[in-house]
Amino acid sequence: MDDCIFCQIVDGDIPARVVYEDEDVLAFLDANPIAPGHTLVIPKTHYETLGDVPAEHANRLFAAIHSLTPVVEDAVDADASNIGFNNGAAAGQEVPHVHGHIVPRFEDDGGNPIHAVAGSPPNLGDDELDALADDIAAAADEPRD
Ligand code: AMP
Ligand code: ZN
């Protein structure tokens, strides 16, 4: 994707502070970090959201996040981290090339848990929760790719 800023980083056309690279995955420091060590992990192939990523690439993406997270935490002497994807524009995704955020966290840093990202919590009754769980469980059994 010529006009994708993360594809341009993958291609070496614009600079980034790369911290990890393999055949399928690139990780680099966020240019506007919300914490020291804030790192983005992307598939080198352009996919817009997680649902677009084939299983094999998703596995490699998660493997990189899994191995990088403690490395990033240690590098900035963090106490913890939040790992998240803004998955789609309505969820705050601004760069339409799927990327996981590793955000190091520190005791008393004034931040919030991941629960703070959503709007007003829904008021769902037991029947609605049961139906939702059934629907998702049935759909989760369907092959996706
Ligand atoms: P999101 O809202 O999840 O799409 O976040 C996009 C992230 O990409 C933001 O945290 C930006 O600071 C970051 N970002 C945008 N352009 C660059 C760039 N050229 N190099 C590194 N990070 C970037
Ligand atoms: Zn891209």
mmCIF file with all atom_site columns, N, CA, C and O in Angstrom, residues 68-80 104:
data_model
loop_
_atom_site.group_PDB
_atom_site.id
_atom_site.type_symbol
_atom_site.label_atom_id
_atom_site.label_alt_id
_atom_site.label_comp_id
_atom_site.label_asym_id
_atom_site.label_entity_id
_atom_site.label_seq_id
_atom_site.pdbx_PDB_ins_code
_atom_site.Cartn_x
_atom_site.Cartn_y
_atom_site.Cartn_z
_atom_site.occupancy
_atom_site.B_iso_or_equiv
_atom_site.pdbx_formal_charge
_atom_site.auth_seq_id
_atom_site.auth_comp_id
_atom_site.auth_asym_id
_atom_site.auth_atom_id
_atom_site.pdbx_PDB_model_num
ATOM 1  N N  . LEU A 1 68  ? 8.405  -9.929 22.845 1.00 0.00 ? 68  LEU A N  1
ATOM 2  C CA . LEU A 1 68  ? 8.901  -8.552 23.029 1.00 0.00 ? 68  LEU A CA 1
ATOM 3  C C  . LEU A 1 68  ? 8.427  -7.910 24.325 1.00 0.00 ? 68  LEU A C  1
ATOM 4  O O  . LEU A 1 68  ? 9.131  -7.057 24.881 1.00 0.00 ? 68  LEU A O  1
ATOM 5  N N  . THR A 1 69  ? 7.267  -8.278 24.798 1.00 0.00 ? 69  THR A N  1
ATOM 6  C CA . THR A 1 69  ? 6.693  -7.567 25.949 1.00 0.00 ? 69  THR A CA 1
ATOM 7  C C  . THR A 1 69  ? 7.631  -7.543 27.163 1.00 0.00 ? 69  THR A C  1
ATOM 8  O O  . THR A 1 69  ? 7.923  -6.462 27.695 1.00 0.00 ? 69  THR A O  1
ATOM 9  N N  . PRO A 1 70  ? 8.163  -8.684 27.601 1.00 0.00 ? 70  PRO A N  1
ATOM 10 C CA . PRO A 1 70  ? 9.071  -8.606 28.761 1.00 0.00 ? 70  PRO A CA 1
ATOM 11 C C  . PRO A 1 70  ? 10.369 -7.868 28.446 1.00 0.00 ? 70  PRO A C  1
ATOM 12 O O  . PRO A 1 70  ? 10.955 -7.244 29.332 1.00 0.00 ? 70  PRO A O  1
ATOM 13 N N  . VAL A 1 71  ? 10.790 -7.920 27.188 1.00 0.00 ? 71  VAL A N  1
ATOM 14 C CA . VAL A 1 71  ? 12.016 -7.218 26.791 1.00 0.00 ? 71  VAL A CA 1
ATOM 15 C C  . VAL A 1 71  ? 11.806 -5.701 26.902 1.00 0.00 ? 71  VAL A C  1
ATOM 16 O O  . VAL A 1 71  ? 12.656 -4.971 27.431 1.00 0.00 ? 71  VAL A O  1
ATOM 17 N N  . VAL A 1 72  ? 10.669 -5.246 26.387 1.00 0.00 ? 72  VAL A N  1
ATOM 18 C CA . VAL A 1 72  ? 10.354 -3.808 26.463 1.00 0.00 ? 72  VAL A CA 1
ATOM 19 C C  . VAL A 1 72  ? 10.185 -3.379 27.918 1.00 0.00 ? 72  VAL A C  1
ATOM 20 O O  . VAL A 1 72  ? 10.729 -2.352 28.345 1.00 0.00 ? 72  VAL A O  1
ATOM 21 N N  . GLU A 1 73  ? 9.453  -4.175 28.686 1.00 0.00 ? 73  GLU A N  1
ATOM 22 C CA . GLU A 1 73  ? 9.274  -3.833 30.109 1.00 0.00 ? 73  GLU A CA 1
ATOM 23 C C  . GLU A 1 73  ? 10.630 -3.691 30.801 1.00 0.00 ? 73  GLU A C  1
ATOM 24 O O  . GLU A 1 73  ? 10.882 -2.719 31.515 1.00 0.00 ? 73  GLU A O  1
ATOM 25 N N  . ASP A 1 74  ? 11.508 -4.651 30.573 1.00 0.00 ? 74  ASP A N  1
ATOM 26 C CA . ASP A 1 74  ? 12.819 -4.620 31.247 1.00 0.00 ? 74  ASP A CA 1
ATOM 27 C C  . ASP A 1 74  ? 13.630 -3.402 30.806 1.00 0.00 ? 74  ASP A C  1
ATOM 28 O O  . ASP A 1 74  ? 14.361 -2.805 31.593 1.00 0.00 ? 74  ASP A O  1
ATOM 29 N N  . ALA A 1 75  ? 13.511 -3.045 29.522 1.00 0.00 ? 75  ALA A N  1
ATOM 30 C CA . ALA A 1 75  ? 14.325 -1.944 28.989 1.00 0.00 ? 75  ALA A CA 1
ATOM 31 C C  . ALA A 1 75  ? 14.017 -0.621 29.675 1.00 0.00 ? 75  ALA A C  1
ATOM 32 O O  . ALA A 1 75  ? 14.887 0.245  29.778 1.00 0.00 ? 75  ALA A O  1
ATOM 33 N N  . VAL A 1 76  ? 12.772 -0.478 30.140 1.00 0.00 ? 76  VAL A N  1
ATOM 34 C CA . VAL A 1 76  ? 12.393 0.794  30.786 1.00 0.00 ? 76  VAL A CA 1
ATOM 35 C C  . VAL A 1 76  ? 12.081 0.590  32.264 1.00 0.00 ? 76  VAL A C  1
ATOM 36 O O  . VAL A 1 76  ? 11.557 1.494  32.920 1.00 0.00 ? 76  VAL A O  1
ATOM 37 N N  . ASP A 1 77  ? 12.431 -0.611 32.760 1.00 0.00 ? 77  ASP A N  1
ATOM 38 C CA . ASP A 1 77  ? 12.220 -0.917 34.173 1.00 0.00 ? 77  ASP A CA 1
ATOM 39 C C  . ASP A 1 77  ? 10.752 -0.716 34.576 1.00 0.00 ? 77  ASP A C  1
ATOM 40 O O  . ASP A 1 77  ? 10.448 -0.136 35.626 1.00 0.00 ? 77  ASP A O  1
ATOM 41 N N  . ALA A 1 78  ? 9.849  -1.184 33.708 1.00 0.00 ? 78  ALA A N  1
ATOM 42 C CA . ALA A 1 78  ? 8.416  -1.047 33.961 1.00 0.00 ? 78  ALA A CA 1
ATOM 43 C C  . ALA A 1 78  ? 7.942  -2.079 34.982 1.00 0.00 ? 78  ALA A C  1
ATOM 44 O O  . ALA A 1 78  ? 8.558  -3.137 35.159 1.00 0.00 ? 78  ALA A O  1
ATOM 45 N N  . ASP A 1 79  ? 6.823  -1.758 35.626 1.00 0.00 ? 79  ASP A N  1
ATOM 46 C CA . ASP A 1 79  ? 6.215  -2.686 36.583 1.00 0.00 ? 79  ASP A CA 1
ATOM 47 C C  . ASP A 1 79  ? 5.207  -3.608 35.916 1.00 0.00 ? 79  ASP A C  1
ATOM 48 O O  . ASP A 1 79  ? 4.837  -4.640 36.478 1.00 0.00 ? 79  ASP A O  1
ATOM 49 N N  . ALA A 1 80  ? 4.741  -3.216 34.731 1.00 0.00 ? 80  ALA A N  1
ATOM 50 C CA . ALA A 1 80  ? 3.655  -3.944 34.059 1.00 0.00 ? 80  ALA A CA 1
ATOM 51 C C  . ALA A 1 80  ? 3.512  -3.363 32.655 1.00 0.00 ? 80  ALA A C  1
ATOM 52 O O  . ALA A 1 80  ? 4.328  -2.528 32.236 1.00 0.00 ? 80  ALA A O  1
ATOM 53 N N  . PRO A 1 104 ? 4.305  0.212  28.272 1.00 0.00 ? 104 PRO A N  1
ATOM 54 C CA . PRO A 1 104 ? 4.819  -0.066 29.614 1.00 0.00 ? 104 PRO A CA 1
ATOM 55 C C  . PRO A 1 104 ? 4.068  0.755  30.665 1.00 0.00 ? 104 PRO A C  1
ATOM 56 O O  . PRO A 1 104 ? 3.653  1.894  30.407 1.00 0.00 ? 104 PRO A O  1
#
